[in-house]
PDB file of C-alpha atoms in Angstrom:
ATOM      1  CA  MET A   1       0.526  -0.191 -24.717  1.00  0.00           C
ATOM      2  CA  SER A   2      -0.687  -2.478 -21.538  1.00  0.00           C
ATOM      3  CA  TYR A   3       0.330  -0.779 -17.955  1.00  0.00           C
ATOM      4  CA  LEU A   4       3.449  -1.592 -16.621  1.00  0.00           C
ATOM      5  CA  GLY A   5       3.579  -2.110 -12.660  1.00  0.00           C
ATOM      6  CA  SER A   6      -0.211  -2.955 -12.500  1.00  0.00           C
ATOM      7  CA  LYS A   7      -1.085  -4.188  -8.810  1.00  0.00           C
ATOM      8  CA  ALA A   8      -4.920  -5.866 -10.492  1.00  0.00           C
ATOM      9  CA  SER A   9      -3.003  -9.136 -10.476  1.00  0.00           C
ATOM     10  CA  SER A  10      -4.902 -11.484  -7.684  1.00  0.00           C
ATOM     11  CA  GLY A  11      -2.266 -11.690  -4.886  1.00  0.00           C
ATOM     12  CA  ALA A  12      -0.835  -8.496  -5.366  1.00  0.00           C
ATOM     13  CA  TYR A  13      -3.430  -5.465  -4.000  1.00  0.00           C
ATOM     14  CA  GLN A  14      -4.384  -8.081  -0.875  1.00  0.00           C
ATOM     15  CA  ALA A  15      -1.022  -8.209   0.251  1.00  0.00           C
ATOM     16  CA  ILE A  16      -0.379  -4.536  -0.176  1.00  0.00           C
ATOM     17  CA  ILE A  17      -3.608  -3.739   1.624  1.00  0.00           C
ATOM     18  CA  ALA A  18      -3.085  -5.557   4.165  1.00  0.00           C
ATOM     19  CA  ASN A  19      -0.296  -4.511   5.063  1.00  0.00           C
ATOM     20  CA  MET A  20      -1.279  -0.881   5.870  1.00  0.00           C
ATOM     21  CA  PRO A  21      -1.013   0.593   8.834  1.00  0.00           C
ATOM     22  CA  ALA A  22      -3.938   2.712  10.284  1.00  0.00           C
ATOM     23  CA  HIS A  23      -4.360   5.956   9.149  1.00  0.00           C
ATOM     24  CA  ASN A  24      -7.290   9.185   8.471  1.00  0.00           C
ATOM     25  CA  THR A  25      -4.861  10.822   5.593  1.00  0.00           C
ATOM     26  CA  TYR A  26      -4.486   8.468   2.683  1.00  0.00           C
ATOM     27  CA  ILE A  27      -1.664   9.865  -0.400  1.00  0.00           C
ATOM     28  CA  GLU A  28      -1.046   7.152  -2.883  1.00  0.00           C
ATOM     29  CA  ALA A  29       2.039   8.502  -4.637  1.00  0.00           C
ATOM     30  CA  TYR A  30       2.043   7.051  -8.214  1.00  0.00           C
ATOM     31  CA  LEU A  31      -1.639   6.547  -8.250  1.00  0.00           C
ATOM     32  CA  GLY A  32      -1.278   5.365 -12.441  1.00  0.00           C
ATOM     33  CA  THR A  33      -4.672   3.396 -12.624  1.00  0.00           C
ATOM     34  CA  GLY A  34      -5.898   3.272  -9.314  1.00  0.00           C
ATOM     35  CA  VAL A  35      -5.883  -0.476  -8.394  1.00  0.00           C
ATOM     36  CA  ILE A  36      -5.184  -0.158  -5.085  1.00  0.00           C
ATOM     37  CA  PHE A  37      -6.463   3.636  -4.492  1.00  0.00           C
ATOM     38  CA  ASN A  38     -10.511   2.319  -5.571  1.00  0.00           C
ATOM     39  CA  ARG A  39      -9.659  -1.403  -3.888  1.00  0.00           C
ATOM     40  CA  LYS A  40      -8.735  -0.089  -0.215  1.00  0.00           C
ATOM     41  CA  PRO A  41     -10.726   1.066   2.498  1.00  0.00           C
ATOM     42  CA  PRO A  42     -11.446   4.881   2.202  1.00  0.00           C
ATOM     43  CA  ALA A  43      -9.506   7.122   4.361  1.00  0.00           C
ATOM     44  CA  LEU A  44     -10.917  10.641   5.904  1.00  0.00           C
ATOM     45  CA  HIS A  45      -8.651  12.202   2.957  1.00  0.00           C
ATOM     46  CA  SER A  46      -7.639  10.686   0.363  1.00  0.00           C
ATOM     47  CA  VAL A  47      -5.071  12.002  -2.219  1.00  0.00           C
ATOM     48  CA  GLY A  48      -3.828  10.908  -5.914  1.00  0.00           C
ATOM     49  CA  LEU A  49      -0.892  11.716  -7.619  1.00  0.00           C
ATOM     50  CA  GLU A  50       0.154  11.201 -10.487  1.00  0.00           C
ATOM     51  CA  LEU A  51       2.725  13.132 -13.472  1.00  0.00           C
ATOM     52  CA  ASP A  52       0.901  11.084 -16.592  1.00  0.00           C
ATOM     53  CA  PRO A  53      -2.161  13.270 -17.470  1.00  0.00           C
ATOM     54  CA  ALA A  54      -3.577  10.188 -19.601  1.00  0.00           C
ATOM     55  CA  THR A  55      -3.832   7.792 -16.696  1.00  0.00           C
ATOM     56  CA  LEU A  56      -6.321  10.190 -14.795  1.00  0.00           C
ATOM     57  CA  ALA A  57      -9.207  10.629 -17.544  1.00  0.00           C
ATOM     58  CA  ASP A  58     -11.319   8.501 -15.173  1.00  0.00           C
ATOM     59  CA  PHE A  59     -10.768   9.639 -12.332  1.00  0.00           C
ATOM     60  CA  LYS A  60     -13.738  11.533 -11.285  1.00  0.00           C
ATOM     61  CA  PRO A  61     -13.942  14.448  -7.834  1.00  0.00           C
ATOM     62  CA  GLU A  62     -15.291  12.995  -5.826  1.00  0.00           C
ATOM     63  CA  ARG A  63     -16.091  14.278  -1.653  1.00  0.00           C
ATOM     64  CA  ASN A  64     -12.953  13.900   0.791  1.00  0.00           C
ATOM     65  CA  ILE A  65     -10.978  13.129  -2.587  1.00  0.00           C
ATOM     66  CA  ASP A  66      -8.209  14.749  -4.419  1.00  0.00           C
ATOM     67  CA  ILE A  67      -6.083  14.282  -7.185  1.00  0.00           C
ATOM     68  CA  TYR A  68      -3.420  16.099  -8.814  1.00  0.00           C
ATOM     69  CA  ASN A  69      -1.385  15.952 -11.785  1.00  0.00           C
ATOM     70  CA  VAL A  70       1.677  16.351 -10.481  1.00  0.00           C
ATOM     71  CA  ASP A  71       5.349  15.259  -9.421  1.00  0.00           C
ATOM     72  CA  SER A  72       4.783  13.540  -6.318  1.00  0.00           C
ATOM     73  CA  VAL A  73       8.586  14.147  -5.096  1.00  0.00           C
ATOM     74  CA  ALA A  74       8.164  17.869  -5.388  1.00  0.00           C
ATOM     75  CA  PHE A  75       4.694  18.235  -4.191  1.00  0.00           C
ATOM     76  CA  LEU A  76       5.271  16.149  -0.957  1.00  0.00           C
ATOM     77  CA  ASP A  77       8.705  17.816  -0.423  1.00  0.00           C
ATOM     78  CA  THR A  78       6.475  21.231   0.132  1.00  0.00           C
ATOM     79  CA  PHE A  79       3.661  18.848   1.821  1.00  0.00           C
ATOM     80  CA  THR A  80       2.193  20.543   4.859  1.00  0.00           C
ATOM     81  CA  PHE A  81       1.312  17.506   7.036  1.00  0.00           C
ATOM     82  CA  ASP A  82      -0.996  18.628   9.334  1.00  0.00           C
ATOM     83  CA  ASP A  83      -1.068  15.215  11.404  1.00  0.00           C
ATOM     84  CA  PRO A  84       2.356  13.246  10.131  1.00  0.00           C
ATOM     85  CA  GLU A  85       1.404  10.367  12.520  1.00  0.00           C
ATOM     86  CA  THR A  86      -2.032   9.867  11.000  1.00  0.00           C
ATOM     87  CA  THR A  87      -0.562  10.199   7.512  1.00  0.00           C
ATOM     88  CA  PHE A  88       0.307   6.971   5.215  1.00  0.00           C
ATOM     89  CA  ILE A  89       1.862   6.875   1.327  1.00  0.00           C
ATOM     90  CA  TYR A  90       1.990   4.215  -0.853  1.00  0.00           C
ATOM     91  CA  ALA A  91       4.141   4.615  -3.268  1.00  0.00           C
ATOM     92  CA  ASP A  92       4.637   2.368  -6.420  1.00  0.00           C
ATOM     93  CA  PRO A  93       7.383   4.429  -8.934  1.00  0.00           C
ATOM     94  CA  PRO A  94       8.465   2.818 -11.476  1.00  0.00           C
ATOM     95  CA  TYR A  95      10.384  -0.554 -11.486  1.00  0.00           C
ATOM     96  CA  LEU A  96      14.246   0.235 -11.051  1.00  0.00           C
ATOM     97  CA  GLU A  97      15.603  -0.602 -14.687  1.00  0.00           C
ATOM     98  CA  GLU A  98      17.877  -3.358 -13.898  1.00  0.00           C
ATOM     99  CA  THR A  99      14.944  -5.459 -11.954  1.00  0.00           C
ATOM    100  CA  ARG A 100      12.433  -5.323 -15.103  1.00  0.00           C
ATOM    101  CA  THR A 101      11.988  -8.600 -17.193  1.00  0.00           C
ATOM    102  CA  SER A 102       9.291  -6.198 -19.324  1.00  0.00           C
ATOM    103  CA  ASN A 103       9.681  -4.710 -22.980  1.00  0.00           C
ATOM    104  CA  ASN A 104       7.206  -2.039 -21.791  1.00  0.00           C
ATOM    105  CA  ARG A 105       8.091   0.951 -20.598  1.00  0.00           C
ATOM    106  CA  TYR A 106       6.155   3.450 -18.549  1.00  0.00           C
ATOM    107  CA  ARG A 107       5.384   6.718 -20.328  1.00  0.00           C
ATOM    108  CA  LYS A 108       7.170   8.531 -17.120  1.00  0.00           C
ATOM    109  CA  ASP A 109       9.968   6.521 -16.756  1.00  0.00           C
ATOM    110  CA  TYR A 110      12.289   7.205 -13.541  1.00  0.00           C
ATOM    111  CA  THR A 111      15.894   6.856 -14.025  1.00  0.00           C
ATOM    112  CA  ARG A 112      18.575   5.674 -10.997  1.00  0.00           C
ATOM    113  CA  GLY A 113      18.727   9.592  -9.699  1.00  0.00           C
ATOM    114  CA  ASP A 114      15.357   9.754  -9.865  1.00  0.00           C
ATOM    115  CA  HIS A 115      14.675   6.898  -7.442  1.00  0.00           C
ATOM    116  CA  LEU A 116      17.541   7.747  -5.314  1.00  0.00           C
ATOM    117  CA  GLN A 117      15.628  11.470  -4.695  1.00  0.00           C
ATOM    118  CA  MET A 118      12.651   9.478  -4.222  1.00  0.00           C
ATOM    119  CA  LEU A 119      14.491   7.695  -1.619  1.00  0.00           C
ATOM    120  CA  ALA A 120      15.642  10.692   0.164  1.00  0.00           C
ATOM    121  CA  LEU A 121      12.502  12.297   0.256  1.00  0.00           C
ATOM    122  CA  TYR A 122      11.204   9.332   2.448  1.00  0.00           C
ATOM    123  CA  GLN A 123      13.654   8.876   4.185  1.00  0.00           C
ATOM    124  CA  ARG A 124      13.118  12.851   5.685  1.00  0.00           C
ATOM    125  CA  LEU A 125       9.513  12.159   5.914  1.00  0.00           C
ATOM    126  CA  THR A 126      10.251   9.267   7.921  1.00  0.00           C
ATOM    127  CA  GLN A 127      11.839  11.342  10.763  1.00  0.00           C
ATOM    128  CA  GLN A 128       8.445  13.640  10.433  1.00  0.00           C
ATOM    129  CA  GLY A 129       6.685  10.900  11.598  1.00  0.00           C
ATOM    130  CA  VAL A 130       5.056   9.886   8.219  1.00  0.00           C
ATOM    131  CA  HIS A 131       3.903   6.420   7.533  1.00  0.00           C
ATOM    132  CA  ILE A 132       5.444   4.717   3.742  1.00  0.00           C
ATOM    133  CA  MET A 133       5.258   1.718   2.178  1.00  0.00           C
ATOM    134  CA  ILE A 134       7.160   1.036  -0.734  1.00  0.00           C
ATOM    135  CA  SER A 135       6.517  -1.579  -3.533  1.00  0.00           C
ATOM    136  CA  GLY A 136       8.471  -2.849  -6.395  1.00  0.00           C
ATOM    137  CA  TYR A 137      11.034  -5.940  -6.981  1.00  0.00           C
ATOM    138  CA  PRO A 138      13.872  -6.688  -5.020  1.00  0.00           C
ATOM    139  CA  SER A 139      16.004  -4.410  -4.718  1.00  0.00           C
ATOM    140  CA  LYS A 140      19.487  -4.358  -3.380  1.00  0.00           C
ATOM    141  CA  LEU A 141      19.869   0.022  -3.868  1.00  0.00           C
ATOM    142  CA  TYR A 142      16.275   0.066  -2.081  1.00  0.00           C
ATOM    143  CA  ASP A 143      17.120  -2.768   1.018  1.00  0.00           C
ATOM    144  CA  GLU A 144      21.041  -0.698   1.403  1.00  0.00           C
ATOM    145  CA  THR A 145      18.996   2.885   0.991  1.00  0.00           C
ATOM    146  CA  LEU A 146      16.209   1.773   3.654  1.00  0.00           C
ATOM    147  CA  SER A 147      18.054  -0.835   6.083  1.00  0.00           C
ATOM    148  CA  GLY A 148      16.028   0.007   8.884  1.00  0.00           C
ATOM    149  CA  TRP A 149      12.780  -0.746   7.310  1.00  0.00           C
ATOM    150  CA  ARG A 150      11.024  -4.120   7.745  1.00  0.00           C
ATOM    151  CA  THR A 151      10.443  -5.908   4.360  1.00  0.00           C
ATOM    152  CA  HIS A 152       8.159  -8.258   3.076  1.00  0.00           C
ATOM    153  CA  THR A 153       7.780 -10.455  -0.100  1.00  0.00           C
ATOM    154  CA  PHE A 154       5.006 -11.873  -2.010  1.00  0.00           C
ATOM    155  CA  ARG A 155       4.841 -14.061  -5.534  1.00  0.00           C
ATOM    156  CA  VAL A 156       2.169 -12.301  -8.108  1.00  0.00           C
ATOM    157  CA  MET A 157       1.689 -13.566 -11.936  1.00  0.00           C
ATOM    158  CA  THR A 158       2.792 -11.016 -14.477  1.00  0.00           C
ATOM    159  CA  ARG A 159       1.915 -11.454 -18.104  1.00  0.00           C
ATOM    160  CA  GLY A 160       6.069 -12.394 -18.299  1.00  0.00           C
ATOM    161  CA  GLY A 161       5.761 -15.341 -15.346  1.00  0.00           C
ATOM    162  CA  VAL A 162       5.263 -15.026 -11.499  1.00  0.00           C
ATOM    163  CA  ARG A 163       7.492 -12.873 -10.439  1.00  0.00           C
ATOM    164  CA  THR A 164       8.451 -11.922  -6.718  1.00  0.00           C
ATOM    165  CA  GLU A 165       6.774  -8.283  -5.544  1.00  0.00           C
ATOM    166  CA  LYS A 166       8.210  -6.179  -2.195  1.00  0.00           C
ATOM    167  CA  LEU A 167       7.248  -3.896   0.050  1.00  0.00           C
ATOM    168  CA  TRP A 168       9.618  -1.700   1.879  1.00  0.00           C
ATOM    169  CA  MET A 169       7.790  -0.495   5.195  1.00  0.00           C
ATOM    170  CA  ASN A 170       8.692   2.588   7.775  1.00  0.00           C
ATOM    171  CA  TYR A 171       6.561   1.418  10.832  1.00  0.00           C
ATOM    172  CA  GLU A 172       5.790  -1.975  12.506  1.00  0.00           C
ATOM    173  CA  ALA A 173       3.982  -4.740  11.442  1.00  0.00           C
ATOM    174  CA  ASP A 174       1.749  -4.267  14.670  1.00  0.00           C
ATOM    175  CA  SER A 175       0.553  -1.311  12.885  1.00  0.00           C
ATOM    176  CA  LYS A 176      -1.657  -3.336   9.934  1.00  0.00           C
ATOM    177  CA  HIS A 177      -5.038  -2.520   9.915  1.00  0.00           C
ATOM    178  CA  TRP A 178      -6.838  -4.147   7.015  1.00  0.00           C
ATOM    179  CA  ALA A 179      -7.845  -7.590   8.968  1.00  0.00           C
ATOM    180  CA  ALA A 180     -10.286  -8.618   5.755  1.00  0.00           C
ATOM    181  CA  TYR A 181      -6.550  -9.072   3.584  1.00  0.00           C
ATOM    182  CA  ALA A 182      -5.005 -10.625   6.331  1.00  0.00           C
ATOM    183  CA  GLY A 183      -3.153 -14.013   4.688  1.00  0.00           C
ATOM    184  CA  LYS A 184      -0.588 -15.133   3.137  1.00  0.00           C
ATOM    185  CA  ASN A 185      -2.701 -15.996  -0.186  1.00  0.00           C
ATOM    186  CA  PHE A 186      -5.918 -17.065  -1.226  1.00  0.00           C
ATOM    187  CA  THR A 187      -6.725 -20.311   0.114  1.00  0.00           C
ATOM    188  CA  ASP A 188      -5.448 -18.417   3.572  1.00  0.00           C
ATOM    189  CA  ARG A 189      -7.587 -15.748   2.920  1.00  0.00           C
ATOM    190  CA  GLN A 190     -10.526 -17.629   2.619  1.00  0.00           C
ATOM    191  CA  ARG A 191      -9.323 -20.055   5.358  1.00  0.00           C
ATOM    192  CA  ILE A 192      -9.291 -17.147   8.426  1.00  0.00           C
ATOM    193  CA  LYS A 193     -12.466 -15.549   6.430  1.00  0.00           C
ATOM    194  CA  ARG A 194     -14.022 -18.237   7.253  1.00  0.00           C
ATOM    195  CA  LYS A 195     -13.122 -18.461  11.070  1.00  0.00           C
ATOM    196  CA  ALA A 196     -13.550 -15.140  11.764  1.00  0.00           C
ATOM    197  CA  ALA A 197     -17.261 -15.822  10.030  1.00  0.00           C
ATOM    198  CA  ARG A 198     -18.080 -19.006  12.423  1.00  0.00           C
ATOM    199  CA  TRP A 199     -16.595 -17.070  15.159  1.00  0.00           C
ATOM    200  CA  ALA A 200     -19.424 -13.862  14.789  1.00  0.00           C
ATOM    201  CA  LYS A 201     -21.548 -15.766  14.537  1.00  0.00           C
ATOM    202  CA  ASN A 202     -21.307 -18.039  17.279  1.00  0.00           C
ATOM    203  CA  PHE A 203     -20.269 -14.927  19.462  1.00  0.00           C
ATOM    204  CA  ALA A 204     -23.734 -13.368  18.255  1.00  0.00           C
ATOM    205  CA  ALA A 205     -25.204 -16.164  19.531  1.00  0.00           C
ATOM    206  CA  MET A 206     -24.169 -15.427  23.562  1.00  0.00           C
ATOM    207  CA  ASP A 207     -25.864 -13.368  25.535  1.00  0.00           C
ATOM    208  CA  ALA A 208     -25.011 -10.039  26.569  1.00  0.00           C
ATOM    209  CA  SER A 209     -23.168 -11.181  29.725  1.00  0.00           C
ATOM    210  CA  GLU A 210     -21.279 -14.199  28.216  1.00  0.00           C
ATOM    211  CA  GLN A 211     -20.621 -11.670  25.153  1.00  0.00           C
ATOM    212  CA  MET A 212     -18.387  -9.089  27.711  1.00  0.00           C
ATOM    213  CA  ALA A 213     -16.944 -12.025  29.648  1.00  0.00           C
ATOM    214  CA  VAL A 214     -15.692 -13.610  25.986  1.00  0.00           C
ATOM    215  CA  LEU A 215     -14.322  -9.710  25.089  1.00  0.00           C
ATOM    216  CA  SER A 216     -12.803  -9.157  28.466  1.00  0.00           C
ATOM    217  CA  ALA A 217     -10.864 -12.312  27.956  1.00  0.00           C
ATOM    218  CA  ILE A 218     -10.005 -11.218  24.497  1.00  0.00           C
ATOM    219  CA  MET A 219      -8.645  -8.016  26.011  1.00  0.00           C
ATOM    220  CA  ASN A 220      -6.573  -9.620  28.340  1.00  0.00           C
ATOM    221  CA  ALA A 221      -4.950 -12.437  26.549  1.00  0.00           C
TER     222      ALA A 221
END
């Protein structure tokens, strides 16, 4: 069975990582095969939560990384957030059934009630100051429930053709952290990467006083 909902396709994981805020603790609520978990820059402490034990076989214990075979909603409902404002949760729950076009199914699927329970939890955690991103197909249920959240859409290629994915985020756009993934698509990311490399090369060629002048101008821009 192919893994429904994988974020390995080009453009998917880049868009997700590029929209993450700065954080010290990273919690991935639906770890799956760990595409995002393994590709994002590491946090000081990373936590992966996954209900399906079969998908955890390839994960090895590492320093500052904890993997739990648990129901993420139950786990997070009782989790103690020592520093909520530096904690970031990324959630990629099973797609709502009405948004799917594939016949593939999750081994651990979600009902509409499960989605509502999850969304209610994340609204409570928002009040605590925790930063949260949820990904999925565009959904009226999510839009209405998370009406105050910022959103971002992007296109990805799936086995069923091109689909639109959507992100729901409870933090401001200027909280973006991972500049290496900036850009709307592959071409735009390459353009930005080349521009950044040119600027870095020019900056490195300056003497110390000129570098300080440039930094001062940027900080005051």
